Amino acid sequence: MFAQTGRPSRAKRWYRQAAEAGDAEAMRNLALVLHEEGHEKEAVRWLVMAAEAGEPGARALLRDITSGF
């Protein structure tokens, strides 16, 4: 939500906090923010964890990011 309102640093902080607590959707959202910032390795790491946690869109997004879209 914060990322969509032009406050990506605030979004990143909240997504990271929720992701570290085990929220799979937050893991995916954090990965998106990291990807947009150019932090590919960390984005992929979070997407793998999100996919393993059962987040439905994480596998497709991981495939897109690692294939270069």
CSV table of N, CA and C in Angstrom, one decimal:
chain,number,residue,atom,x,y,z
A,1,MET,N,0.8,-1.2,0.0
A,1,MET,CA,0.0,0.0,0.0
A,1,MET,C,0.9,1.3,0.0
A,2,PHE,N,1.8,1.3,0.9
A,2,PHE,CA,2.7,2.5,1.0
A,2,PHE,C,3.5,2.7,-0.3
A,3,ALA,N,3.9,1.6,-0.9
A,3,ALA,CA,4.6,1.7,-2.2
A,3,ALA,C,3.8,2.3,-3.3
A,4,GLN,N,2.5,2.0,-3.2
A,4,GLN,CA,1.6,2.6,-4.3
A,4,GLN,C,1.3,4.1,-4.0
A,5,THR,N,1.5,4.5,-2.8
A,5,THR,CA,1.2,5.9,-2.5
A,5,THR,C,2.5,6.8,-2.5
A,6,GLY,N,3.6,6.3,-3.1
A,6,GLY,CA,4.8,7.1,-3.3
A,6,GLY,C,5.6,7.1,-2.1
A,7,ARG,N,5.5,6.1,-1.1
A,7,ARG,CA,6.3,6.1,0.1
A,7,ARG,C,7.0,4.7,0.2
A,8,PRO,N,7.8,4.4,-0.8
A,8,PRO,CA,8.4,3.1,-0.8
A,8,PRO,C,9.3,2.7,0.3
A,9,SER,N,10.0,3.7,0.9
A,9,SER,CA,10.9,3.4,2.0
A,9,SER,C,10.1,3.0,3.2
A,10,ARG,N,8.9,3.6,3.4
A,10,ARG,CA,8.1,3.3,4.5
A,10,ARG,C,7.5,1.9,4.3
A,11,ALA,N,7.1,1.6,3.0
A,11,ALA,CA,6.5,0.3,2.7
A,11,ALA,C,7.6,-0.7,2.9
A,12,LYS,N,8.8,-0.5,2.5
A,12,LYS,CA,9.8,-1.4,2.7
A,12,LYS,C,10.1,-1.8,4.1
A,13,ARG,N,10.0,-0.8,5.0
A,13,ARG,CA,10.2,-1.1,6.4
A,13,ARG,C,9.1,-2.0,6.9
A,14,TRP,N,7.9,-1.7,6.6
A,14,TRP,CA,6.7,-2.5,7.1
A,14,TRP,C,6.7,-3.9,6.5
A,15,TYR,N,7.0,-3.9,5.2
A,15,TYR,CA,7.1,-5.2,4.5
A,15,TYR,C,8.1,-6.1,5.2
A,16,ARG,N,9.3,-5.5,5.4
A,16,ARG,CA,10.4,-6.3,6.0
A,16,ARG,C,10.0,-6.8,7.4
A,17,GLN,N,9.4,-5.9,8.2
A,17,GLN,CA,9.0,-6.3,9.5
A,17,GLN,C,8.1,-7.5,9.5
A,18,ALA,N,7.1,-7.4,8.6
A,18,ALA,CA,6.1,-8.5,8.5
A,18,ALA,C,6.7,-9.7,7.8
A,19,ALA,N,7.6,-9.6,6.9
A,19,ALA,CA,8.2,-10.7,6.2
A,19,ALA,C,9.1,-11.5,7.2
A,20,GLU,N,9.8,-10.7,8.0
A,20,GLU,CA,10.7,-11.4,9.0
A,20,GLU,C,9.9,-12.1,10.1
A,21,ALA,N,8.6,-11.7,10.2
A,21,ALA,CA,7.7,-12.4,11.2
A,21,ALA,C,7.0,-13.6,10.5
A,22,GLY,N,7.3,-13.8,9.2
A,22,GLY,CA,6.7,-15.0,8.5
A,22,GLY,C,5.6,-14.8,7.6
A,23,ASP,N,5.2,-13.5,7.4
A,23,ASP,CA,4.1,-13.2,6.5
A,23,ASP,C,4.5,-13.4,5.0
A,24,ALA,N,3.9,-14.4,4.3
A,24,ALA,CA,4.3,-14.7,3.0
A,24,ALA,C,4.0,-13.6,2.0
A,25,GLU,N,2.9,-13.0,2.1
A,25,GLU,CA,2.5,-11.9,1.2
A,25,GLU,C,3.5,-10.7,1.4
A,26,ALA,N,3.9,-10.4,2.6
A,26,ALA,CA,4.8,-9.4,2.9
A,26,ALA,C,6.2,-9.7,2.3
A,27,MET,N,6.5,-11.0,2.3
A,27,MET,CA,7.8,-11.5,1.7
A,27,MET,C,7.7,-11.1,0.2
A,28,ARG,N,6.6,-11.4,-0.5
A,28,ARG,CA,6.5,-11.1,-1.9
A,28,ARG,C,6.5,-9.6,-2.2
A,29,ASN,N,5.8,-8.9,-1.4
A,29,ASN,CA,5.8,-7.4,-1.5
A,29,ASN,C,7.2,-6.8,-1.3
A,30,LEU,N,7.9,-7.3,-0.3
A,30,LEU,CA,9.2,-6.8,0.0
A,30,LEU,C,10.1,-7.1,-1.2
A,31,ALA,N,10.0,-8.3,-1.8
A,31,ALA,CA,10.8,-8.7,-2.9
A,31,ALA,C,10.5,-7.8,-4.1
A,32,LEU,N,9.3,-7.4,-4.3
A,32,LEU,CA,9.0,-6.4,-5.4
A,32,LEU,C,9.7,-5.1,-5.2
A,33,VAL,N,9.6,-4.6,-4.0
A,33,VAL,CA,10.3,-3.3,-3.7
A,33,VAL,C,11.8,-3.4,-3.9
A,34,LEU,N,12.4,-4.5,-3.4
A,34,LEU,CA,13.8,-4.7,-3.6
A,34,LEU,C,14.2,-4.9,-5.0
A,35,HIS,N,13.4,-5.6,-5.8
A,35,HIS,CA,13.6,-5.7,-7.2
A,35,HIS,C,13.6,-4.4,-7.9
A,36,GLU,N,12.6,-3.5,-7.6
A,36,GLU,CA,12.5,-2.2,-8.2
A,36,GLU,C,13.7,-1.3,-7.8
A,37,GLU,N,14.3,-1.6,-6.7
A,37,GLU,CA,15.5,-0.9,-6.2
A,37,GLU,C,16.8,-1.4,-6.8
A,38,GLY,N,16.7,-2.6,-7.5
A,38,GLY,CA,17.9,-3.2,-8.1
A,38,GLY,C,18.6,-4.2,-7.2
A,39,HIS,N,18.0,-4.6,-6.1
A,39,HIS,CA,18.6,-5.6,-5.2
A,39,HIS,C,18.1,-7.0,-5.6
A,40,GLU,N,18.5,-7.5,-6.7
A,40,GLU,CA,18.0,-8.7,-7.3
A,40,GLU,C,18.2,-9.9,-6.4
A,41,LYS,N,19.5,-10.1,-5.8
A,41,LYS,CA,19.7,-11.3,-5.0
A,41,LYS,C,18.8,-11.3,-3.8
A,42,GLU,N,18.7,-10.2,-3.1
A,42,GLU,CA,17.8,-10.2,-1.9
A,42,GLU,C,16.3,-10.4,-2.3
A,43,ALA,N,15.9,-9.8,-3.5
A,43,ALA,CA,14.6,-10.0,-3.9
A,43,ALA,C,14.3,-11.5,-4.2
A,44,VAL,N,15.2,-12.1,-4.9
A,44,VAL,CA,15.0,-13.6,-5.2
A,44,VAL,C,15.0,-14.4,-3.9
A,45,ARG,N,15.8,-14.1,-3.0
A,45,ARG,CA,15.8,-14.8,-1.7
A,45,ARG,C,14.4,-14.7,-1.0
A,46,TRP,N,13.9,-13.5,-1.0
A,46,TRP,CA,12.5,-13.3,-0.3
A,46,TRP,C,11.4,-14.0,-1.2
A,47,LEU,N,11.6,-14.0,-2.5
A,47,LEU,CA,10.6,-14.7,-3.3
A,47,LEU,C,10.6,-16.2,-3.1
A,48,VAL,N,11.8,-16.7,-3.0
A,48,VAL,CA,11.9,-18.2,-2.7
A,48,VAL,C,11.2,-18.5,-1.4
A,49,MET,N,11.5,-17.7,-0.3
A,49,MET,CA,10.9,-18.0,1.0
A,49,MET,C,9.3,-17.8,0.9
A,50,ALA,N,8.9,-16.8,0.1
A,50,ALA,CA,7.4,-16.6,0.0
A,50,ALA,C,6.8,-17.8,-0.8
A,51,ALA,N,7.5,-18.3,-1.8
A,51,ALA,CA,7.0,-19.5,-2.5
A,51,ALA,C,6.9,-20.7,-1.6
A,52,GLU,N,8.0,-20.9,-0.9
A,52,GLU,CA,8.0,-22.0,0.1
A,52,GLU,C,7.0,-21.9,1.1
A,53,ALA,N,6.6,-20.7,1.5
A,53,ALA,CA,5.5,-20.5,2.5
A,53,ALA,C,4.1,-20.6,1.9
A,54,GLY,N,4.0,-20.8,0.6
A,54,GLY,CA,2.7,-21.0,-0.1
A,54,GLY,C,2.1,-19.7,-0.7
A,55,GLU,N,2.8,-18.6,-0.8
A,55,GLU,CA,2.3,-17.4,-1.4
A,55,GLU,C,2.0,-17.7,-2.8
A,56,PRO,N,0.7,-17.6,-3.3
A,56,PRO,CA,0.3,-18.0,-4.6
A,56,PRO,C,1.0,-17.3,-5.8
A,57,GLY,N,1.4,-16.1,-5.7
A,57,GLY,CA,2.0,-15.4,-6.9
A,57,GLY,C,3.5,-15.4,-6.9
A,58,ALA,N,4.1,-15.9,-5.8
A,58,ALA,CA,5.5,-15.8,-5.7
A,58,ALA,C,6.3,-16.6,-6.7
A,59,ARG,N,5.8,-17.8,-7.0
A,59,ARG,CA,6.6,-18.7,-8.0
A,59,ARG,C,6.6,-18.0,-9.4
A,60,ALA,N,5.4,-17.5,-9.8
A,60,ALA,CA,5.4,-16.9,-11.1
A,60,ALA,C,6.3,-15.6,-11.2
A,61,LEU,N,6.2,-14.8,-10.1
A,61,LEU,CA,7.0,-13.6,-10.0
A,61,LEU,C,8.5,-14.0,-10.0
A,62,LEU,N,8.9,-15.0,-9.3
A,62,LEU,CA,10.2,-15.5,-9.2
A,62,LEU,C,10.7,-15.9,-10.6
A,63,ARG,N,9.8,-16.6,-11.3
A,63,ARG,CA,10.2,-17.1,-12.7
A,63,ARG,C,10.4,-15.8,-13.6
A,64,ASP,N,9.5,-14.8,-13.5
A,64,ASP,CA,9.6,-13.6,-14.3
A,64,ASP,C,10.9,-12.9,-14.0
A,65,ILE,N,11.2,-12.7,-12.7
A,65,ILE,CA,12.4,-11.9,-12.3
A,65,ILE,C,13.7,-12.7,-12.8
A,66,THR,N,13.7,-14.0,-12.6
A,66,THR,CA,14.9,-14.7,-12.9
A,66,THR,C,15.1,-14.9,-14.4
A,67,SER,N,14.0,-14.7,-15.2
A,67,SER,CA,14.1,-14.9,-16.6
A,67,SER,C,14.3,-13.5,-17.3
A,68,GLY,N,14.3,-12.5,-16.5
A,68,GLY,CA,14.4,-11.1,-17.1
A,68,GLY,C,13.2,-10.6,-17.8
A,69,PHE,N,12.0,-11.2,-17.4
A,69,PHE,CA,10.7,-10.8,-18.0
A,69,PHE,C,10.7,-11.2,-19.4
